[in-house]
Coordinates of C-alpha atoms in Angstrom, one line a residue:
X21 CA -25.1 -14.8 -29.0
X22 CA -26.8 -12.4 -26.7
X23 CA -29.3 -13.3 -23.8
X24 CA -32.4 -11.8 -23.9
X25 CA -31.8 -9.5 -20.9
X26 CA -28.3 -8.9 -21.7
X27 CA -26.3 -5.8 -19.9
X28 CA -24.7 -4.4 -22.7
X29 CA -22.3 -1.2 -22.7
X30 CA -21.0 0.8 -25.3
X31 CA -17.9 2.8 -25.6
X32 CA -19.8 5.9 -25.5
X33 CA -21.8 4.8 -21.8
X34 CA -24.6 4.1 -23.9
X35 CA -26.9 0.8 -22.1
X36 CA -29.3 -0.2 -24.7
X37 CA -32.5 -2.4 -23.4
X38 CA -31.1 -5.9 -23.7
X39 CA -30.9 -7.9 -27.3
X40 CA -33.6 -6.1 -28.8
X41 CA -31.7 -3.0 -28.0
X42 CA -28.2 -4.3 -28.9
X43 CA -29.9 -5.2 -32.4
X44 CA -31.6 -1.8 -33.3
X45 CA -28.2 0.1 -32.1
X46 CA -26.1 -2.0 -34.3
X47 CA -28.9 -1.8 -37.2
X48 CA -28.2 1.7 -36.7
X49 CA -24.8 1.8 -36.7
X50 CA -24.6 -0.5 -39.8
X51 CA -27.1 1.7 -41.9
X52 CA -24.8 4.9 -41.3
X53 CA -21.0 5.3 -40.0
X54 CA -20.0 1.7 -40.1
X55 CA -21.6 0.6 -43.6
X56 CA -19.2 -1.8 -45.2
X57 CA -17.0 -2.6 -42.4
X58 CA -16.0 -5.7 -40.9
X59 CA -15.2 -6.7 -37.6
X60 CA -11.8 -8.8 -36.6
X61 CA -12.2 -9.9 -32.8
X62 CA -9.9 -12.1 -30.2
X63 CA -10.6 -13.6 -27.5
X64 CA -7.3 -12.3 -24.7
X65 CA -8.3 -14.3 -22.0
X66 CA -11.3 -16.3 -20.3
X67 CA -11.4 -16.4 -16.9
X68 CA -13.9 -19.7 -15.4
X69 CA -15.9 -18.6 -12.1
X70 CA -17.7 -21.5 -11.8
X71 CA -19.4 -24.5 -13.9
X72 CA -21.4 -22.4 -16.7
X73 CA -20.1 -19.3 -16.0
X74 CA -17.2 -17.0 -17.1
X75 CA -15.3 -13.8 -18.4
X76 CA -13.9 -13.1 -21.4
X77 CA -11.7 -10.5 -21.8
X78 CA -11.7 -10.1 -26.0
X79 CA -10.5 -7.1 -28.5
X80 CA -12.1 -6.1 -31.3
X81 CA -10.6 -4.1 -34.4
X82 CA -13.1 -2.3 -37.3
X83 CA -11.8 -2.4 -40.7
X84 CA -12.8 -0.4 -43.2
X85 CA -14.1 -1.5 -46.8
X86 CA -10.2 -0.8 -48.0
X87 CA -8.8 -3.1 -45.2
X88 CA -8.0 -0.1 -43.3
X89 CA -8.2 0.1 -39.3
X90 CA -10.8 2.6 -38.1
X91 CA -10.6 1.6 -34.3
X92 CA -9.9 -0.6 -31.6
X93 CA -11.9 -1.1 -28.9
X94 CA -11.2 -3.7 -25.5
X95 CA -14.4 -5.7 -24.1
X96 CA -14.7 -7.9 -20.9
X97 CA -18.2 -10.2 -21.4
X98 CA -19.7 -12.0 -18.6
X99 CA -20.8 -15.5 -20.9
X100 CA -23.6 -18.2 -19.1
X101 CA -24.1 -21.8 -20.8
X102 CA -27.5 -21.5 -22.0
X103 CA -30.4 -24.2 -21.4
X104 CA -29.7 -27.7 -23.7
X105 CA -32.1 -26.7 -25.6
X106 CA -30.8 -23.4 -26.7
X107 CA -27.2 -25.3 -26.8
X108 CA -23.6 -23.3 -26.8
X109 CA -23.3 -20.1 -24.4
X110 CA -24.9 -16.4 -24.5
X111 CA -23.3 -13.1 -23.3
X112 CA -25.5 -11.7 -20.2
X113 CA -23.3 -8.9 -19.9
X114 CA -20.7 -6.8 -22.0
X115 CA -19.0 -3.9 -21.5
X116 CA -17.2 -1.7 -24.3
X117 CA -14.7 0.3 -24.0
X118 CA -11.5 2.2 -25.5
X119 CA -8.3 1.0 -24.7
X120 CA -6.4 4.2 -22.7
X121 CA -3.3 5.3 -24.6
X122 CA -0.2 4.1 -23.4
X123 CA 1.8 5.5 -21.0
X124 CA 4.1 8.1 -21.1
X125 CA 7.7 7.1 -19.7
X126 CA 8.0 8.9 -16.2
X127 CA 10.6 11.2 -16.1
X128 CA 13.4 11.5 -13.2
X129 CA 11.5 13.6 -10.3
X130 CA 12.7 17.4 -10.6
X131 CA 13.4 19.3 -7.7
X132 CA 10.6 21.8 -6.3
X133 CA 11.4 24.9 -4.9
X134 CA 9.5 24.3 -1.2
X135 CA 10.5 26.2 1.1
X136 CA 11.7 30.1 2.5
X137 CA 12.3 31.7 5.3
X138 CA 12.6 35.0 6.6
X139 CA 14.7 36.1 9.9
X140 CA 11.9 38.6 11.7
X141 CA 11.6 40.7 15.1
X142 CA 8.4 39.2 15.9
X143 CA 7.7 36.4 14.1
X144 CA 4.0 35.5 15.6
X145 CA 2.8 39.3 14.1
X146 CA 4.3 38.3 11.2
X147 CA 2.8 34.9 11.3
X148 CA -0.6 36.7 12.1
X149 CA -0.1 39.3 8.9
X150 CA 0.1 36.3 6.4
X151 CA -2.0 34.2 8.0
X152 CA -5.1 37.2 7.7
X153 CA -4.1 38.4 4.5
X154 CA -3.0 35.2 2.6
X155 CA -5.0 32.5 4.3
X156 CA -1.2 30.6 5.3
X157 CA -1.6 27.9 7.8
X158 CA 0.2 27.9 11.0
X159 CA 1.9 24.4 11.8
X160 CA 4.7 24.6 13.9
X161 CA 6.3 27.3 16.6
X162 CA 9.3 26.3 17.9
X163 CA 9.7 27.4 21.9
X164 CA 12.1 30.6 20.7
X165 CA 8.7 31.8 19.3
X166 CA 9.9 31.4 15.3
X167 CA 6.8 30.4 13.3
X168 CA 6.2 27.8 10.2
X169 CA 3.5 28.3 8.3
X170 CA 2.5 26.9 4.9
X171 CA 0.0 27.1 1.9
X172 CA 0.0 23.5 1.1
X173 CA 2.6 23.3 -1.2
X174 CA 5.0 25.6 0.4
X175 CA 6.3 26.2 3.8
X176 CA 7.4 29.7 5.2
X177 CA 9.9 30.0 7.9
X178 CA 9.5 33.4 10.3
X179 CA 12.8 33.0 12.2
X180 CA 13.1 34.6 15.7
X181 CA 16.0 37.0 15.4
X182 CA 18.6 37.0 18.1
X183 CA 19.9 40.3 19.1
X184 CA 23.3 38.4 20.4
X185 CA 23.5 36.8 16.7
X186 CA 25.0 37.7 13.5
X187 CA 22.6 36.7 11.1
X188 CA 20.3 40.1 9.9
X189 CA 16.5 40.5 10.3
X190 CA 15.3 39.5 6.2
X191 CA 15.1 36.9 3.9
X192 CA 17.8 34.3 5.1
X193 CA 17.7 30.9 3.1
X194 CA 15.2 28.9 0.7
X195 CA 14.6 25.2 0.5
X196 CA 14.5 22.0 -2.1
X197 CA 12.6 19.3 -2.2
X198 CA 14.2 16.6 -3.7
X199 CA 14.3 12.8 -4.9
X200 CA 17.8 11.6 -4.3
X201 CA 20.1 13.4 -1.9
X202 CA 22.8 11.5 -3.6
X203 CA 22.6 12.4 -6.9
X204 CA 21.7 16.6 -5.9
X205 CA 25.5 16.1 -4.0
X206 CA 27.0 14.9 -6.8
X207 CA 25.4 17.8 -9.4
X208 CA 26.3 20.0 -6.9
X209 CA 30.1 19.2 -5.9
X210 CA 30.5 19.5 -10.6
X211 CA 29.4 22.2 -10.1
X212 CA 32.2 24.3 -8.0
X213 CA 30.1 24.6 -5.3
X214 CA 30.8 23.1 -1.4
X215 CA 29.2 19.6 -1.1
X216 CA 25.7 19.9 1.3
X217 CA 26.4 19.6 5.2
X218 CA 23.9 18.0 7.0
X219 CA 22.1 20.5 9.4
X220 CA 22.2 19.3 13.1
X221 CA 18.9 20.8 14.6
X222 CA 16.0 19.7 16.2
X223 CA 13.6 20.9 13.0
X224 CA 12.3 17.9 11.2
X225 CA 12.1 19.9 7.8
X226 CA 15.5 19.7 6.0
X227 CA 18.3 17.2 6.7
X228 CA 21.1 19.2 4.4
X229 CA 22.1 23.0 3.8
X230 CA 23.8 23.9 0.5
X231 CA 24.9 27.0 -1.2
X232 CA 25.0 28.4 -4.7
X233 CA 28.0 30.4 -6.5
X234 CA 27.2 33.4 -4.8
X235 CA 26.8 32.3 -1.2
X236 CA 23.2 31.9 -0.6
X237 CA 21.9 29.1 1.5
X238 CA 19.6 26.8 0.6
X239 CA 18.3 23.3 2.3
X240 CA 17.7 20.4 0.6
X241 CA 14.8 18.1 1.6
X242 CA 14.1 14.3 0.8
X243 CA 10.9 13.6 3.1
X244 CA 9.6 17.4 2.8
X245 CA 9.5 20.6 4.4
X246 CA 6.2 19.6 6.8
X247 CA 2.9 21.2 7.0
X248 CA -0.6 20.2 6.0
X249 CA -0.8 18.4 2.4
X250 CA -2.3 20.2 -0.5

């Protein structure tokens, strides 16, 4: 059923030279591992791409002596009608392969802890300090001179402190990224604490602010915390 030139693949990459090839590898594999077996094949689909030509999308299972399945293997064949006086239709190409294992069921998205930030003096010498020693990125300074910097996967907030403020120089809040703002709200509010407030600010990294049990804040982030991608 082969053509004499066929284009054959096996599961294992292998590309043996056309029929004689094909023949020689399955001699082989007769004479040792696959002694005895038999073959059940299906065709899945054909596909027609023009008069005399098509796919065919086919799986195969081998069975051992005892009836037993030994393995299942997916091939797509590219089939020509031969010449009249060959009659019926040889494969010119066929590739092998293993079927990949199904999916596993995607679970809901979990939360990623994404961002900090830290309330400092000077926030560009910071910046500079973790920028030499830790390779962070610098993405964003807002015009008060606070710094956001980030490592790819999380971004770093150095906050310009304000001597007329309230809020002390040191770590200050941490941030969320999350799926569903909705359903974080919800969790949230069942568990005693405040329901999020959305943060009015100019930043484009958080859209709510949240707090735990014992009064740290937090922000919570559908579309990210910015910064370049990992």
């Amino acid at each position: 059923m082969f053509a004499a030139d066929c284009d054959f693949t096996t599961v294992r990459g292998d590309k043996p030279q056309g029929r004689t090839g094909i023949e020689e590898g399955h001699a082989a594999l007769f004479a040792g591992p696959y002694a005895g077996t038999r073959l059940a094949a299906r065709v899945r689909g054909i596909r027609p791409l023009r008069p005399g030509l098509a796919t065919v999308d086919a799986e195969s299972t081998i069975h051992a002596a005892d009836g037993s399945a030994l393995a299942t293997t997916h091939a797509l064949a590219v089939v020509e009608r031969a010449e009249p006086a060959e009659g019926g239709w040889r494969i010119t190409a066929f590739h092998n392969m293993i079927p990949a294992a199904p999916a596993a069921p995607r679970e809901p998205a979990r939360p990623r802890l994404r961002h900090l930030a830290i309330v400092a003096r000077d926030p560009e010498k910071l910046a500079d300090f973790y920028a030499s020693v830790f390779s962070l990125e610098l993405f964003h300074r807002d015009p008060d001179g606070s710094c956001f910097l980030s490592d790819g996967h999380l971004s770093l907030a150095l906050i310009k402190h304000r001597l007329d403020g309230d809020t002390p120089v040191g770590m200050n809040h941490f941030g969320f990224h999350i799926a569903d703002t909705e359903t974080v709200s919800t969790a949230l509010t069942e568990a005693g604490t405040p329901k999020p407030a959305e943060r009015f600010t100019n930043r484009p990294f958080a859209e709510y602010r949240a707090m735990d049990p014992e009064g740290n804040w937090f922000d919570l982030s559908e579309h990210g915390f910015g910064g370049p991608k990992p």
